[in-house]
Amino acid sequence: MEYVYSILILVGIYVVLASSFNLIIGTAGLVSIAHPIFFALGAYTSGLLAIHFGLNPIAGTLAGAAVAGVFSLMISLPSLRVSGDYLLITSIGFQLGLLQVIKNLELTGSQGGLSNIPTPIAGPERGWIFSLVALAAGAATVLLIRWIVRGPYGRAISAMRDDELAFVALGRDATRIKIVIFAVGSALAGIAGGIYAFYFQYLSPEQFEILASGTMLTMVVVGGMGSTWGPVVGAVLLLALPQAITFLRLPLSYMAPLQGMIFTLLVILFLFLRPQGLVAPEAPAPLRHKKQ
Amino acid sequence: MFDPAVLAQILWTGLATSSYMVLFTIAFSLVLKVMKLWNFAQAGMMAIAFYAMYAAVNRFAWPTAAAVVFGLAVTLAATLAFEIWGLRTLRARRSSSLLFFIFTLVCSEFAAYVLTLVFGTEPVTLFPEILSPVRVIGQIAVSDWDLLGVGVTLALGIALALYLRFSRDGQFVLAVSDNAELAELYGIDAKRVYLVAFSIATVFVCAGMYLYGSRTAVIPTAPLQLMLFAVIATLLGGMGSVLGGALAAVGLSLLQSYSVLFIPSQWQGLILYVFLFVTILFFPGGVRRGFKAA
């Protein structure tokens, strides 16, 4: 049963990650792939606060989200100056540079990773309580993003994505939108990091490398970039599919690369056969005019 | 610490070590210059090149020359398939740069997973013996590997410069890199030029992986890190300049080598990312152009 709970927890966490990543990359069109580093910042912050100060998980997770939100400025500020490919490469540099710091600091456990993160719940109920928390966080994230995207702010985000020059010419503030989108998306990733840290109790810098960016991109692309429900479908599908081959009982050395191959093959197939993903983006909600 | 002999030794070792980095950077910046493509699939090409040569040497017991030809053939086949069945389709659909990025990155990851499945995650070198004979010239230790690295890099770099400058095909490559649509109006087949550019890049990638793999152990995901160095050097050198990229690769390698004198070795990698960040923010067109503009 613990195995099923851990899958459910991962589904919840990855729904948060894929949906918040989609908000940045799909809805706002800001080409950054550094999302795993905000996941890492949330996880390490909440883990460290719990280890050294005994902070409770809710406060720790919120602190992790705040740190991730603040660090997002290091990507959102460059995005005011560069865009497209340049922003993408800046984000790679930011992600790998910060990981280099995490790998070398004794405080974060260096290369060996951060272990002994205290768990707030022990006993048989631990699995289902964490599943409930992770799935609730996933659902809340989707609803929050749906609310943002379908409202007037969402229309402004889409307008900025489609034609930033015209958007600015109309007197709208693209700078503020970029900063807010990055902060919201990154803080959500930080929350996912907090849940991950308190459940798995161990963090390794390797799990936040560029391959993690590929995993999150896969979920967004396969699910449907720019759609609210697409990343949810992508996350569930891509976490469920590799589980199917676990029943083949192959050695671990075969299992991990096979799962990776399934992941990457799916993305390649989707890029060519169904580039819009499984769930196509919704048409923008019509403007509601007040009755006179 | 600042003994001239030590500084000279670091200079030579840094130059020799930069050889494969220069080759990777030339491959990356040539594809970017000609096709306007940030080819993150180069990491996959590098991994395929290494493991094809590794299999030829260690599993089929082929001689080195045959292994290199085999590595070149396998990598070329994979690269041309990637261009013909992948990139052409995306180009025909006028896909966004994000989709190109995803496709190239995912191809690299796919190659890494396949190679992990076949060869495992144990670090391996091309040859069982990685130490090469050393002679002392002046007060500097110079190994056979150093001479091979510098020699191969210079030879391939000069050959590429002569090819681009004096051959008809080379001129076509330059024309397409300047303006592909205009070049096509003049009857140049841009698709063929793209294949030529990828073929040249494959030669540089194979040579680089031969040098790297004969001295350092490789795992299937290692080329991704190596390729990022090429990305940074390309940015620093200026995106339209293959020579600029190559010089930037030498400069970055020397900087990393000399940084041992000032900072602990584990922090050397961070220098690259700081450079990347600063370059993109302040010199997005390359350092030379950035200063000119200023």
Coordinates of C-alpha atoms in Angstrom, one line a residue:
Chain A
M1 CA 0.0 0.0 0.0
E2 CA 3.0 2.3 0.7
Y3 CA 3.9 1.9 -2.9
V4 CA 0.5 3.2 -4.1
Y5 CA 0.7 6.1 -1.6
S6 CA 4.1 7.1 -2.9
I7 CA 2.8 7.1 -6.5
L8 CA -0.2 9.2 -5.4
I9 CA 2.1 11.7 -3.6
L10 CA 4.3 11.9 -6.7
V11 CA 1.2 12.5 -8.9
G12 CA 0.2 15.4 -6.6
I13 CA 3.7 16.9 -6.5
Y14 CA 4.1 16.6 -10.3
V15 CA 0.7 18.1 -11.0
V16 CA 1.8 21.1 -9.0
L17 CA 5.1 21.3 -10.8
A18 CA 3.8 20.7 -14.4
S19 CA 0.9 23.1 -13.9
S20 CA 3.0 25.9 -12.5
F21 CA 5.7 25.3 -15.2
N22 CA 2.9 25.5 -17.8
L23 CA 1.8 28.8 -16.4
I24 CA 5.3 30.2 -17.1
I25 CA 6.2 28.5 -20.3
G26 CA 2.8 27.8 -21.9
T27 CA 0.5 30.6 -20.8
A28 CA 3.0 33.4 -20.5
G29 CA 5.4 32.1 -23.2
L30 CA 8.4 32.8 -21.0
V31 CA 11.0 30.3 -22.3
S32 CA 12.7 29.2 -19.1
I33 CA 13.5 25.6 -18.1
A34 CA 14.9 26.3 -14.7
H35 CA 11.7 25.1 -12.9
P36 CA 13.5 22.2 -11.1
I37 CA 15.7 24.6 -9.3
F38 CA 12.7 26.3 -7.6
F39 CA 11.5 22.8 -6.7
A40 CA 14.9 22.3 -5.2
L41 CA 14.9 25.6 -3.4
G42 CA 11.6 24.8 -1.8
A43 CA 12.7 21.3 -0.8
Y44 CA 16.1 22.3 0.6
T45 CA 14.7 25.4 2.5
S46 CA 11.9 23.5 4.2
G47 CA 14.3 20.5 4.9
L48 CA 17.0 22.7 6.4
L49 CA 14.6 24.7 8.5
A50 CA 13.1 21.5 9.9
I51 CA 16.5 20.0 10.6
H52 CA 18.2 23.1 12.2
F53 CA 15.2 25.0 13.7
G54 CA 12.6 22.3 14.1
L55 CA 10.1 24.5 12.1
N56 CA 6.8 22.8 11.5
P57 CA 6.1 21.5 8.0
I58 CA 3.4 24.1 7.1
A59 CA 5.6 27.0 8.0
G60 CA 8.7 25.3 6.4
T61 CA 6.9 24.7 3.2
L62 CA 5.6 28.3 3.0
A63 CA 9.1 29.5 3.7
G64 CA 10.4 27.3 0.9
A65 CA 7.8 28.8 -1.4
A66 CA 8.8 32.3 -0.4
V67 CA 12.5 31.6 -1.0
A68 CA 11.7 30.1 -4.4
G69 CA 9.5 33.1 -5.2
V70 CA 12.3 35.5 -4.3
F71 CA 14.9 33.6 -6.2
S72 CA 12.6 33.7 -9.3
L73 CA 13.7 37.4 -9.6
M74 CA 17.0 36.1 -10.9
I75 CA 15.2 34.7 -13.9
S76 CA 12.4 37.2 -14.3
L77 CA 14.8 40.2 -14.2
P78 CA 16.9 38.8 -17.1
S79 CA 13.6 38.1 -19.0
L80 CA 13.1 41.9 -19.1
R81 CA 16.3 42.2 -21.1
V82 CA 16.5 39.0 -23.1
S83 CA 13.9 36.6 -24.5
G84 CA 13.5 33.4 -26.5
D85 CA 16.6 31.4 -26.9
Y86 CA 18.7 33.7 -24.7
L87 CA 16.3 33.5 -21.8
L88 CA 16.3 29.7 -22.2
I89 CA 20.0 29.5 -22.0
T90 CA 20.2 32.0 -19.1
S91 CA 17.7 29.8 -17.2
I92 CA 20.0 26.7 -17.9
G93 CA 23.0 28.7 -16.5
F94 CA 21.0 29.8 -13.5
Q95 CA 19.8 26.3 -12.7
L96 CA 23.1 24.5 -13.1
G97 CA 25.0 27.3 -11.4
L98 CA 22.8 27.2 -8.3
L99 CA 23.0 23.4 -8.3
Q100 CA 26.8 23.7 -8.3
V101 CA 26.5 25.8 -5.2
I102 CA 24.1 23.3 -3.6
K103 CA 26.5 20.5 -4.5
N104 CA 29.5 22.2 -2.8
L105 CA 27.9 23.6 0.3
E106 CA 28.3 21.5 3.5
L107 CA 25.1 23.0 4.8
T108 CA 23.1 21.4 2.0
G109 CA 24.8 18.0 2.4
S110 CA 27.1 18.6 -0.6
Q111 CA 27.1 15.9 -3.3
G112 CA 25.8 13.3 -0.9
G113 CA 22.5 15.1 -0.5
L114 CA 20.5 16.2 2.5
S115 CA 19.3 13.4 4.7
N116 CA 17.5 13.0 8.1
I117 CA 14.8 15.5 7.3
P118 CA 12.3 14.9 10.2
T119 CA 8.9 13.6 9.3
P120 CA 5.9 15.3 10.9
I121 CA 3.8 12.2 10.9
A122 CA 4.8 8.7 11.8
G123 CA 2.9 5.4 11.7
P124 CA 0.6 3.7 9.3
E125 CA -1.5 6.8 8.6
R126 CA 1.6 8.7 7.2
G127 CA 1.0 7.5 3.6
W128 CA -2.6 8.4 3.2
I129 CA -2.2 11.8 5.0
F130 CA 0.7 12.8 2.7
S131 CA -1.3 11.5 -0.3
L132 CA -4.2 13.7 0.7
V133 CA -2.0 16.7 1.2
A134 CA -0.2 16.2 -2.1
L135 CA -3.4 15.7 -4.1
A136 CA -5.0 18.6 -2.4
A137 CA -2.0 20.8 -3.3
G138 CA -2.3 19.6 -6.9
A139 CA -6.0 20.3 -7.1
A140 CA -5.6 23.8 -5.4
T141 CA -2.8 24.6 -7.9
V142 CA -4.9 23.7 -10.9
L143 CA -7.9 25.7 -9.6
L144 CA -5.7 28.7 -8.8
I145 CA -4.1 28.7 -12.3
R146 CA -7.5 28.2 -13.9
W147 CA -8.8 31.2 -12.0
I148 CA -5.8 33.3 -13.0
V149 CA -5.9 32.2 -16.7
R150 CA -9.7 32.7 -17.2
G151 CA -9.8 36.1 -15.5
P152 CA -8.8 39.5 -16.9
Y153 CA -5.2 38.9 -15.7
G154 CA -5.1 35.8 -17.8
R155 CA -6.2 37.7 -20.9
A156 CA -3.5 40.2 -20.2
I157 CA -0.9 37.4 -19.9
S158 CA -2.0 35.9 -23.2
A159 CA -2.0 39.3 -24.9
M160 CA 1.6 39.9 -23.7
R161 CA 2.6 36.4 -24.9
D162 CA 1.1 36.9 -28.3
D163 CA 2.5 40.5 -29.0
E164 CA 4.5 42.1 -26.3
L165 CA 5.2 45.2 -28.3
A166 CA 1.5 45.9 -28.9
F167 CA 0.8 45.1 -25.3
V168 CA 3.3 47.7 -24.0
A169 CA 2.1 50.2 -26.7
L170 CA -1.4 50.0 -25.1
G171 CA 0.1 51.1 -21.9
R172 CA 0.1 47.8 -20.1
D173 CA 2.9 46.8 -17.8
A174 CA 4.7 43.7 -19.2
T175 CA 7.5 43.9 -16.6
R176 CA 5.1 43.5 -13.7
I177 CA 3.3 40.5 -15.3
K178 CA 6.6 38.7 -16.0
I179 CA 7.8 39.2 -12.4
V180 CA 4.4 38.1 -11.0
I181 CA 4.1 35.0 -13.2
F182 CA 7.7 33.9 -12.4
A183 CA 7.1 34.5 -8.7
V184 CA 3.8 32.6 -8.6
G185 CA 5.0 29.7 -10.7
S186 CA 8.2 29.3 -8.8
A187 CA 6.5 29.6 -5.4
L188 CA 4.2 26.8 -6.3
A189 CA 7.2 24.7 -7.3
G190 CA 8.6 25.6 -3.9
I191 CA 5.5 24.2 -2.2
A192 CA 5.9 21.0 -4.2
G193 CA 9.5 20.9 -3.0
G194 CA 8.4 21.2 0.7
I195 CA 5.9 18.3 0.4
Y196 CA 8.6 16.2 -1.3
A197 CA 11.2 16.9 1.4
F198 CA 8.9 16.1 4.3
Y199 CA 7.6 12.8 2.7
F200 CA 10.8 11.4 1.2
Q201 CA 13.1 12.9 3.9
Y202 CA 16.1 12.8 1.6
L203 CA 17.2 15.2 -1.2
S204 CA 19.9 14.7 -3.7
P205 CA 21.2 17.5 -6.0
E206 CA 21.1 15.1 -9.0
Q207 CA 17.3 14.9 -9.0
F208 CA 17.1 18.6 -9.9
E209 CA 19.5 18.5 -12.9
I210 CA 18.6 19.3 -16.5
L211 CA 17.0 15.8 -16.9
A212 CA 14.4 17.0 -14.4
S213 CA 13.7 19.9 -16.7
G214 CA 13.2 17.4 -19.5
T215 CA 10.7 15.4 -17.4
M216 CA 8.6 18.5 -16.6
L217 CA 8.7 19.7 -20.2
T218 CA 7.5 16.2 -21.2
M219 CA 4.5 16.4 -18.9
V220 CA 3.6 19.8 -20.3
V221 CA 4.2 19.0 -24.0
V222 CA 2.4 15.6 -23.9
G223 CA -0.5 17.0 -21.8
G224 CA -0.9 20.1 -23.9
M225 CA 1.1 23.3 -23.5
G226 CA -1.0 26.3 -22.6
S227 CA -4.1 24.3 -21.5
T228 CA -5.1 24.2 -17.8
W229 CA -5.8 20.5 -17.7
G230 CA -3.1 19.3 -20.1
P231 CA -0.2 19.3 -17.5
V232 CA -2.5 17.3 -15.1
V233 CA -3.1 14.7 -17.8
G234 CA 0.6 14.7 -18.7
A235 CA 1.8 14.3 -15.1
V236 CA -0.7 11.5 -14.4
L237 CA 0.1 9.7 -17.7
L238 CA 3.8 10.0 -17.5
L239 CA 3.9 8.8 -13.8
A240 CA 1.5 6.0 -14.5
L241 CA 3.0 4.6 -17.7
P242 CA 6.5 3.8 -16.4
Q243 CA 4.8 2.0 -13.5
A244 CA 3.4 -0.5 -16.0
I245 CA 6.9 -1.8 -16.8
T246 CA 7.7 -2.2 -13.1
F247 CA 5.6 -5.3 -13.3
L248 CA 8.1 -6.8 -15.8
R249 CA 10.4 -7.2 -12.8
L250 CA 13.5 -6.1 -14.7
P251 CA 16.7 -5.3 -12.8
L252 CA 16.9 -1.7 -11.7
S253 CA 19.8 -1.0 -14.1
Y254 CA 17.4 -1.7 -17.0
M255 CA 14.3 -0.2 -15.4
A256 CA 15.5 3.4 -15.1
P257 CA 16.8 3.9 -18.7
L258 CA 13.7 2.0 -20.1
Q259 CA 11.4 4.5 -18.2
G260 CA 13.5 7.3 -19.6
M261 CA 13.2 5.9 -23.1
I262 CA 9.4 5.7 -22.8
F263 CA 9.4 9.3 -21.6
T264 CA 11.5 10.7 -24.4
L265 CA 9.9 8.6 -27.1
L266 CA 6.5 9.8 -26.0
V267 CA 7.6 13.4 -26.3
I268 CA 9.2 12.9 -29.8
L269 CA 6.0 11.1 -31.0
F270 CA 3.8 13.9 -29.6
L271 CA 5.9 16.6 -31.1
F272 CA 5.4 15.2 -34.5
L273 CA 2.0 13.5 -34.4
R274 CA 0.1 15.7 -32.0
P275 CA 2.1 18.9 -31.3
Q276 CA -0.8 20.5 -29.4
G277 CA -0.7 17.6 -26.8
L278 CA -3.5 15.5 -25.5
V279 CA -5.5 18.4 -24.3
A280 CA -5.6 21.4 -26.7
P281 CA -5.5 24.9 -25.1
E282 CA -8.9 26.3 -24.4
A283 CA -10.2 29.2 -26.4
P284 CA -9.9 32.5 -24.5
A285 CA -13.0 33.2 -22.3
P286 CA -15.2 35.9 -23.9
L287 CA -15.2 39.4 -22.3
R288 CA -18.2 40.0 -20.2
H289 CA -19.8 43.4 -20.7
K290 CA -21.8 44.9 -17.9
K291 CA -25.5 45.5 -18.7
Q292 CA -26.4 49.2 -18.9
Chain B
M1 CA 52.4 29.5 -6.4
F2 CA 53.4 32.1 -9.0
D3 CA 56.6 30.3 -10.1
P4 CA 57.0 31.0 -13.9
A5 CA 57.5 27.2 -14.5
V6 CA 54.2 26.4 -12.8
L7 CA 52.4 29.2 -14.7
A8 CA 53.8 27.9 -18.0
Q9 CA 52.8 24.4 -17.2
I10 CA 49.3 25.5 -16.4
L11 CA 49.2 27.4 -19.7
W12 CA 50.3 24.4 -21.7
T13 CA 48.0 21.9 -19.9
G14 CA 45.2 24.4 -20.2
L15 CA 45.8 24.8 -24.0
A16 CA 46.0 21.0 -24.5
T17 CA 42.8 20.5 -22.4
S18 CA 41.0 23.2 -24.4
S19 CA 41.6 21.1 -27.6
Y20 CA 38.4 19.0 -27.3
M21 CA 36.4 21.9 -26.0
V22 CA 37.4 23.9 -29.0
L23 CA 36.3 21.1 -31.3
F24 CA 32.9 20.8 -29.5
T25 CA 32.5 24.6 -29.7
I26 CA 33.3 24.8 -33.4
A27 CA 30.7 22.0 -34.1
F28 CA 28.1 23.8 -32.0
S29 CA 28.7 27.3 -33.3
L30 CA 28.9 26.1 -37.0
V31 CA 25.4 24.6 -36.7
L32 CA 24.1 27.7 -35.0
K33 CA 25.7 30.0 -37.6
V34 CA 24.4 28.0 -40.6
M35 CA 21.0 26.8 -39.3
K36 CA 20.2 29.3 -36.6
L37 CA 19.7 26.2 -34.3
W38 CA 20.8 25.8 -30.7
N39 CA 21.6 22.2 -31.3
F40 CA 21.3 20.6 -27.9
A41 CA 21.2 17.3 -29.7
Q42 CA 24.9 17.7 -30.0
A43 CA 25.2 16.0 -26.6
G44 CA 23.5 13.0 -28.0
M45 CA 25.9 13.0 -31.0
M46 CA 28.8 13.2 -28.7
A47 CA 27.6 10.3 -26.6
I48 CA 26.9 8.2 -29.8
A49 CA 30.3 9.0 -31.2
F50 CA 32.1 8.0 -28.0
Y51 CA 30.2 4.7 -27.4
A52 CA 30.5 3.6 -31.1
M53 CA 34.2 4.0 -30.9
Y54 CA 34.3 2.4 -27.4
A55 CA 32.3 -0.6 -28.7
A56 CA 34.6 -0.9 -31.7
V57 CA 37.8 -0.9 -29.6
N58 CA 36.7 -2.8 -26.5
R59 CA 34.0 -5.2 -27.7
F60 CA 34.9 -5.9 -31.4
A61 CA 38.7 -5.4 -30.8
W62 CA 39.1 -3.3 -33.9
P63 CA 42.2 -1.2 -34.5
T64 CA 41.9 2.5 -33.5
A65 CA 41.6 3.8 -37.1
A66 CA 38.8 1.5 -37.9
A67 CA 37.1 2.4 -34.6
V68 CA 37.3 6.1 -35.4
V69 CA 35.8 5.5 -38.9
F70 CA 33.1 3.4 -37.3
G71 CA 32.3 6.1 -34.8
L72 CA 32.2 8.7 -37.5
A73 CA 29.8 6.5 -39.7
V74 CA 27.4 5.7 -36.9
T75 CA 27.3 9.4 -35.6
L76 CA 26.9 10.7 -39.2
A77 CA 24.0 8.3 -39.8
A78 CA 22.3 9.3 -36.6
T79 CA 22.8 13.0 -37.2
L80 CA 21.5 12.9 -40.8
A81 CA 18.5 11.0 -39.7
F82 CA 17.9 13.6 -37.0
E83 CA 18.1 16.4 -39.6
I84 CA 16.1 14.7 -42.4
W85 CA 13.2 13.1 -40.3
G86 CA 13.2 15.5 -37.4
L87 CA 14.4 19.1 -38.1
R88 CA 13.0 19.3 -41.6
T89 CA 9.5 18.5 -40.4
L90 CA 9.7 21.1 -37.7
R91 CA 11.1 23.7 -40.2
A92 CA 8.3 22.9 -42.7
R93 CA 5.8 23.5 -39.9
R94 CA 7.5 26.7 -38.9
S95 CA 7.6 25.4 -35.3
S96 CA 8.5 27.8 -32.5
S97 CA 12.1 27.9 -31.2
L98 CA 10.8 26.2 -28.0
L99 CA 9.7 23.1 -29.9
F100 CA 13.1 23.0 -31.6
F101 CA 14.7 23.2 -28.2
I102 CA 12.5 20.5 -26.7
F103 CA 13.2 18.2 -29.7
T104 CA 16.9 18.6 -29.7
L105 CA 17.2 18.2 -25.9
V106 CA 14.9 15.2 -25.9
C107 CA 16.9 13.6 -28.7
S108 CA 20.0 13.9 -26.5
E109 CA 18.2 12.4 -23.5
F110 CA 16.9 9.6 -25.7
A111 CA 20.4 8.8 -26.9
A112 CA 21.7 8.9 -23.3
Y113 CA 18.9 6.5 -22.1
V114 CA 19.5 4.0 -25.0
L115 CA 23.3 4.1 -24.3
T116 CA 22.7 3.6 -20.6
L117 CA 20.6 0.6 -21.4
V118 CA 23.3 -0.9 -23.6
F119 CA 26.5 0.1 -21.9
G120 CA 25.4 0.8 -18.3
T121 CA 26.3 3.8 -16.1
E122 CA 29.9 2.6 -15.2
P123 CA 32.4 5.3 -16.3
V124 CA 34.5 4.0 -19.2
T125 CA 37.5 5.2 -21.1
L126 CA 38.1 4.6 -24.8
F127 CA 41.4 2.7 -24.1
P128 CA 42.3 0.7 -20.9
E129 CA 45.4 2.9 -20.5
I130 CA 44.8 6.7 -20.2
L131 CA 48.3 7.8 -19.4
S132 CA 50.4 8.7 -22.4
P133 CA 54.2 9.1 -22.5
V134 CA 55.5 12.4 -21.2
R135 CA 58.6 14.4 -22.2
V136 CA 60.0 17.5 -20.5
I137 CA 60.6 20.4 -22.9
G138 CA 62.2 23.3 -21.0
Q139 CA 60.6 22.9 -17.7
I140 CA 57.2 21.9 -19.1
A141 CA 55.9 18.4 -19.1
V142 CA 54.4 17.6 -22.6
S143 CA 52.5 14.4 -23.1
D144 CA 51.8 12.6 -26.4
W145 CA 48.1 13.2 -25.8
D146 CA 48.7 17.0 -25.5
L147 CA 50.5 17.0 -28.8
L148 CA 47.8 14.9 -30.5
G149 CA 45.1 17.2 -29.1
V150 CA 46.6 20.4 -30.1
G151 CA 47.7 19.0 -33.5
V152 CA 44.3 17.5 -34.4
T153 CA 42.5 20.7 -33.3
L154 CA 44.8 23.0 -35.3
A155 CA 44.6 20.7 -38.4
L156 CA 40.8 20.5 -38.3
G157 CA 40.4 24.2 -37.6
I158 CA 42.6 25.1 -40.5
A159 CA 41.0 22.6 -42.8
L160 CA 37.5 24.1 -42.0
A161 CA 38.8 27.6 -42.6
L162 CA 40.2 26.7 -46.0
Y163 CA 37.1 24.8 -46.9
L164 CA 34.8 27.7 -46.1
R165 CA 37.1 30.2 -47.8
F166 CA 38.2 28.4 -51.0
S167 CA 35.7 25.6 -51.9
R168 CA 32.5 26.1 -53.8
D169 CA 30.5 24.2 -51.2
G170 CA 32.1 26.2 -48.4
Q171 CA 31.0 29.4 -50.1
F172 CA 27.5 28.0 -50.3
V173 CA 27.6 27.3 -46.5
L174 CA 28.6 30.9 -45.8
A175 CA 25.8 32.1 -48.2
V176 CA 23.1 30.1 -46.4
S177 CA 24.4 31.2 -43.0
D178 CA 24.1 34.8 -44.1
N179 CA 20.6 34.6 -45.6
A180 CA 19.1 31.2 -46.4
E181 CA 16.2 32.5 -48.4
L182 CA 18.3 34.7 -50.6
A183 CA 20.8 31.9 -51.1
E184 CA 17.9 29.7 -52.3
L185 CA 16.8 32.4 -54.8
Y186 CA 20.3 32.1 -56.2
G187 CA 19.9 28.4 -56.7
I188 CA 21.7 27.1 -53.6
D189 CA 20.1 24.1 -52.1
A190 CA 19.8 25.1 -48.4
K191 CA 18.7 21.5 -47.4
R192 CA 21.9 20.1 -48.8
V193 CA 24.0 22.8 -47.1
Y194 CA 22.4 21.9 -43.8
L195 CA 23.4 18.3 -44.3
V196 CA 27.0 19.5 -45.1
A197 CA 27.1 21.6 -41.9
F198 CA 25.9 18.7 -39.8
S199 CA 28.5 16.4 -41.5
I200 CA 31.3 18.8 -40.7
A201 CA 30.0 19.2 -37.1
T202 CA 30.0 15.4 -36.8
V203 CA 33.7 15.2 -37.8
F204 CA 34.5 17.8 -35.1
V205 CA 32.4 16.0 -32.5
C206 CA 34.0 12.6 -33.2
A207 CA 37.5 14.1 -33.0
G208 CA 36.6 15.8 -29.7
M209 CA 35.1 12.7 -28.2
Y210 CA 38.2 10.6 -29.3
L211 CA 40.4 13.1 -27.5
Y212 CA 38.2 13.4 -24.4
G213 CA 37.4 9.7 -24.1
S214 CA 41.1 8.6 -24.5
R215 CA 41.9 10.6 -21.3
T216 CA 38.7 10.9 -19.2
A217 CA 36.1 8.4 -18.2
V218 CA 32.7 8.9 -19.8
I219 CA 29.1 8.0 -18.8
P220 CA 26.2 8.4 -21.1
T221 CA 25.0 11.7 -19.5
A222 CA 28.4 13.3 -19.4
P223 CA 28.3 15.0 -22.8
L224 CA 25.5 17.2 -21.7
Q225 CA 27.8 19.0 -19.3
L226 CA 30.5 19.2 -22.0
M227 CA 28.1 20.6 -24.5
L228 CA 27.1 23.4 -22.1
F229 CA 30.7 24.6 -22.2
A230 CA 30.4 24.8 -26.0
V231 CA 27.2 26.8 -25.6
I232 CA 28.8 29.3 -23.2
A233 CA 31.9 29.6 -25.5
T234 CA 29.7 30.2 -28.5
L235 CA 27.8 32.9 -26.7
L236 CA 31.0 34.6 -25.5
G237 CA 32.6 34.4 -29.0
G238 CA 29.6 35.9 -30.7
M239 CA 27.0 33.8 -32.4
G240 CA 28.0 34.6 -36.0
S241 CA 31.7 33.7 -35.4
V242 CA 33.0 30.2 -35.4
L243 CA 36.5 31.5 -34.8
G244 CA 35.3 33.7 -32.0
G245 CA 33.7 30.7 -30.3
A246 CA 36.9 28.7 -30.7
L247 CA 39.0 31.5 -29.1
A248 CA 36.4 31.9 -26.3
A249 CA 36.7 28.1 -25.6
V250 CA 40.5 28.4 -25.3
G251 CA 40.0 31.5 -23.0
L252 CA 37.5 29.7 -20.8
S253 CA 39.7 26.6 -20.5
L254 CA 42.7 28.7 -19.5
L255 CA 40.6 30.7 -17.0
Q256 CA 39.4 27.4 -15.5
S257 CA 43.0 26.1 -15.4
Y258 CA 44.4 29.2 -13.7
S259 CA 41.5 29.5 -11.3
V260 CA 43.1 26.5 -9.4
L261 CA 45.5 29.1 -8.1
F262 CA 42.8 31.2 -6.5
I263 CA 39.8 29.1 -5.7
P264 CA 39.2 25.5 -4.7
S265 CA 38.8 23.1 -7.6
Q266 CA 35.3 22.1 -6.8
W267 CA 34.1 25.7 -7.4
Q268 CA 35.7 25.9 -10.9
G269 CA 32.5 24.8 -12.6
L270 CA 30.7 27.7 -11.1
I271 CA 32.9 30.2 -13.0
L272 CA 31.4 28.9 -16.3
Y273 CA 27.8 29.6 -15.2
V274 CA 28.7 33.1 -13.8
F275 CA 30.2 33.8 -17.2
L276 CA 27.1 32.5 -19.0
F277 CA 24.9 34.7 -16.9
V278 CA 27.0 37.8 -17.3
T279 CA 27.5 37.3 -21.0
I280 CA 23.9 36.9 -21.8
L281 CA 22.8 39.9 -19.8
F282 CA 25.5 42.3 -20.8
F283 CA 27.0 41.0 -24.1
P284 CA 24.2 39.0 -25.8
G285 CA 25.9 39.5 -29.2
G286 CA 29.3 38.2 -27.9
V287 CA 32.0 40.0 -26.0
R288 CA 33.7 41.6 -29.0
R289 CA 30.4 43.1 -30.3
G290 CA 29.4 44.1 -26.8
F291 CA 32.5 46.2 -26.4
K292 CA 32.2 47.7 -29.9
A293 CA 28.6 48.7 -29.1
A294 CA 29.7 50.2 -25.8

